[in-house]
mmCIF file of C-alpha atoms in Angstrom:
data_model
loop_
_atom_site.group_PDB
_atom_site.id
_atom_site.type_symbol
_atom_site.label_atom_id
_atom_site.label_comp_id
_atom_site.label_asym_id
_atom_site.label_seq_id
_atom_site.Cartn_x
_atom_site.Cartn_y
_atom_site.Cartn_z
ATOM 1 C CA MET O 1 -58.599 26.101 6.969
ATOM 2 C CA LYS O 2 -59.058 22.871 4.988
ATOM 3 C CA LYS O 3 -58.315 24.720 1.758
ATOM 4 C CA ILE O 4 -55.051 26.076 3.148
ATOM 5 C CA LEU O 5 -54.044 22.637 4.412
ATOM 6 C CA PHE O 6 -54.884 21.108 1.024
ATOM 7 C CA LEU O 7 -52.814 23.752 -0.791
ATOM 8 C CA LEU O 8 -49.857 23.149 1.544
ATOM 9 C CA VAL O 9 -49.994 19.394 0.956
ATOM 10 C CA LEU O 10 -50.288 19.954 -2.802
ATOM 11 C CA ALA O 11 -47.305 22.331 -2.776
ATOM 12 C CA LEU O 12 -45.254 19.835 -0.763
ATOM 13 C CA LEU O 13 -46.033 16.977 -3.142
ATOM 14 C CA SER O 14 -45.262 19.010 -6.234
ATOM 15 C CA SER O 15 -41.937 20.155 -4.779
ATOM 16 C CA CYS O 16 -40.883 16.536 -4.166
ATOM 17 C CA SER O 17 -41.237 15.427 -7.752
ATOM 18 C CA GLU O 18 -38.971 16.468 -10.560
ATOM 19 C CA PRO O 19 -39.927 16.917 -14.214
ATOM 20 C CA THR O 20 -38.743 14.058 -16.416
ATOM 21 C CA GLU O 21 -37.054 16.463 -18.851
ATOM 22 C CA ARG O 22 -34.797 17.661 -16.050
ATOM 23 C CA ILE O 23 -33.966 14.092 -15.064
ATOM 24 C CA GLU O 24 -32.913 13.325 -18.639
ATOM 25 C CA LYS O 25 -30.891 16.535 -18.951
ATOM 26 C CA LYS O 26 -29.017 15.785 -15.727
ATOM 27 C CA LEU O 27 -27.747 12.506 -17.186
ATOM 28 C CA LEU O 28 -25.833 13.974 -20.142
ATOM 29 C CA PRO O 29 -23.248 16.039 -18.199
ATOM 30 C CA TYR O 30 -22.732 13.061 -15.886
ATOM 31 C CA LEU O 31 -21.972 10.843 -18.901
ATOM 32 C CA GLN O 32 -19.585 13.440 -20.343
ATOM 33 C CA GLU O 33 -17.670 13.522 -17.061
ATOM 34 C CA ASP O 34 -17.503 9.725 -16.967
ATOM 35 C CA LEU O 35 -16.174 9.671 -20.538
ATOM 36 C CA LYS O 36 -13.486 12.252 -19.738
ATOM 37 C CA PHE O 37 -12.491 10.309 -16.637
ATOM 38 C CA MET O 38 -12.281 7.019 -18.560
ATOM 39 C CA VAL O 39 -10.049 8.584 -21.232
ATOM 40 C CA ALA O 40 -7.774 10.112 -18.573
ATOM 41 C CA GLU O 41 -7.670 6.789 -16.723
ATOM 42 C CA ALA O 42 -6.703 4.944 -19.920
ATOM 43 C CA LEU O 43 -3.936 7.426 -20.652
ATOM 44 C CA ASN O 44 -2.621 7.133 -17.088
ATOM 45 C CA ALA O 45 -2.520 3.338 -17.489
ATOM 46 C CA ASN O 46 0.155 3.658 -20.193
ATOM 47 C CA THR O 47 -2.308 3.485 -23.090
ATOM 48 C CA LYS O 48 -0.887 5.352 -26.043
ATOM 49 C CA LYS O 49 -2.943 8.188 -27.453
ATOM 50 C CA GLU O 50 -2.818 6.450 -30.848
ATOM 51 C CA ASP O 51 -4.670 3.461 -29.344
ATOM 52 C CA LEU O 52 -7.665 5.636 -28.475
ATOM 53 C CA LEU O 53 -10.319 6.844 -30.876
ATOM 54 C CA ASP O 54 -9.921 10.403 -32.144
ATOM 55 C CA GLU O 55 -13.268 11.136 -30.523
ATOM 56 C CA PRO O 56 -14.252 8.612 -27.848
ATOM 57 C CA TYR O 57 -18.015 8.427 -27.470
ATOM 58 C CA TYR O 58 -20.894 6.805 -25.635
ATOM 59 C CA LYS O 59 -24.291 5.479 -26.636
ATOM 60 C CA ILE O 60 -27.319 5.272 -24.409
ATOM 61 C CA ARG O 61 -28.580 1.748 -25.043
ATOM 62 C CA ASP O 62 -31.557 1.792 -22.680
ATOM 63 C CA PHE O 63 -33.366 4.611 -20.899
ATOM 64 C CA ARG O 64 -36.489 4.129 -18.794
ATOM 65 C CA LEU O 65 -38.572 6.356 -16.564
ATOM 66 C CA PHE O 66 -40.419 4.704 -13.694
ATOM 67 C CA GLU O 67 -43.879 5.564 -12.441
ATOM 68 C CA GLY O 68 -45.943 4.837 -9.380
ATOM 69 C CA ALA O 69 -44.519 2.576 -6.690
ATOM 70 C CA GLU O 70 -41.457 1.812 -8.840
ATOM 71 C CA ALA O 71 -40.513 5.510 -8.756
ATOM 72 C CA GLU O 72 -40.505 5.919 -4.975
ATOM 73 C CA ILE O 73 -36.756 5.343 -4.678
ATOM 74 C CA TYR O 74 -35.472 5.478 -8.275
ATOM 75 C CA ALA O 75 -37.220 7.496 -10.989
ATOM 76 C CA ALA O 76 -35.146 6.444 -14.005
ATOM 77 C CA TYR O 77 -32.665 3.907 -15.361
ATOM 78 C CA ALA O 78 -30.019 4.190 -18.063
ATOM 79 C CA GLU O 79 -27.640 1.683 -19.607
ATOM 80 C CA VAL O 80 -24.728 3.232 -21.496
ATOM 81 C CA ASP O 81 -21.873 1.836 -23.588
ATOM 82 C CA PHE O 82 -18.600 3.799 -23.772
ATOM 83 C CA TYR O 83 -16.233 3.336 -26.718
ATOM 84 C CA LEU O 84 -12.625 4.458 -26.310
ATOM 85 C CA TYR O 85 -10.304 2.150 -28.200
ATOM 86 C CA ARG O 86 -9.393 2.227 -31.875
ATOM 87 C CA ASN O 87 -8.087 -1.293 -32.535
ATOM 88 C CA MET O 88 -9.390 -3.246 -29.555
ATOM 89 C CA ALA O 89 -12.812 -4.836 -29.498
ATOM 90 C CA LEU O 90 -13.433 -3.610 -25.963
ATOM 91 C CA TYR O 91 -16.000 -1.238 -24.492
ATOM 92 C CA ALA O 92 -17.263 -0.235 -21.064
ATOM 93 C CA LYS O 93 -20.871 -0.838 -20.037
ATOM 94 C CA ARG O 94 -22.241 1.243 -17.192
ATOM 95 C CA LYS O 95 -25.657 1.353 -15.578
ATOM 96 C CA TYR O 96 -27.148 4.359 -13.845
ATOM 97 C CA ARG O 97 -30.253 5.047 -11.767
ATOM 98 C CA TYR O 98 -31.781 8.341 -10.757
ATOM 99 C CA GLU O 99 -32.275 8.609 -7.006
ATOM 100 C CA VAL O 100 -35.497 10.479 -6.222
ATOM 101 C CA HIS O 101 -34.619 11.764 -2.748
ATOM 102 C CA GLY O 102 -31.075 12.852 -3.578
ATOM 103 C CA ARG O 103 -32.115 14.121 -7.031
ATOM 104 C CA HIS O 104 -28.995 12.822 -8.703
ATOM 105 C CA TRP O 105 -27.785 10.009 -10.951
ATOM 106 C CA ASP O 106 -26.044 7.093 -9.287
ATOM 107 C CA ARG O 107 -23.670 4.739 -11.138
ATOM 108 C CA TYR O 108 -24.140 1.282 -9.698
ATOM 109 C CA TYR O 109 -22.648 -1.066 -12.284
ATOM 110 C CA LYS O 110 -19.601 -0.945 -14.530
ATOM 111 C CA VAL O 111 -17.883 -3.682 -16.484
ATOM 112 C CA LEU O 112 -15.606 -4.059 -19.500
ATOM 113 C CA LYS O 113 -17.019 -6.142 -22.355
ATOM 114 C CA PHE O 114 -15.563 -7.594 -25.525
ATOM 115 C CA GLY O 115 -17.077 -6.395 -28.771
ATOM 116 C CA ARG O 116 -17.411 -3.433 -31.086
ATOM 117 C CA ASP O 117 -20.142 -0.877 -31.588
ATOM 118 C CA LYS O 118 -23.021 -2.729 -33.233
ATOM 119 C CA ASP O 119 -24.330 0.323 -35.075
ATOM 120 C CA PRO O 120 -21.522 2.819 -35.742
#
């Protein structure tokens, strides 16, 4: 009986955690969608297509996985810079966190900053 109970508890605990590779892989499509949305939003705000880069892009500036007590609510953190504009020194900085219980990335910070890509 104790063995069965132990196996059930072990199965429950293993089903609650998610492999870190999957957490990382879930971020990339989310960033692609954000980039597409930002380009569409810029075009809807009367930005000319010529003002945008031929291929807008993003760079992950910081990515961290949390462990232990830090990972009870959020398992990971990412800080990403999005570059859209050709002739303007302006980029968007967004921060994301991976919610353990919902098993999804959550954008909780976004701001426009002045500057260009430091390492093109």
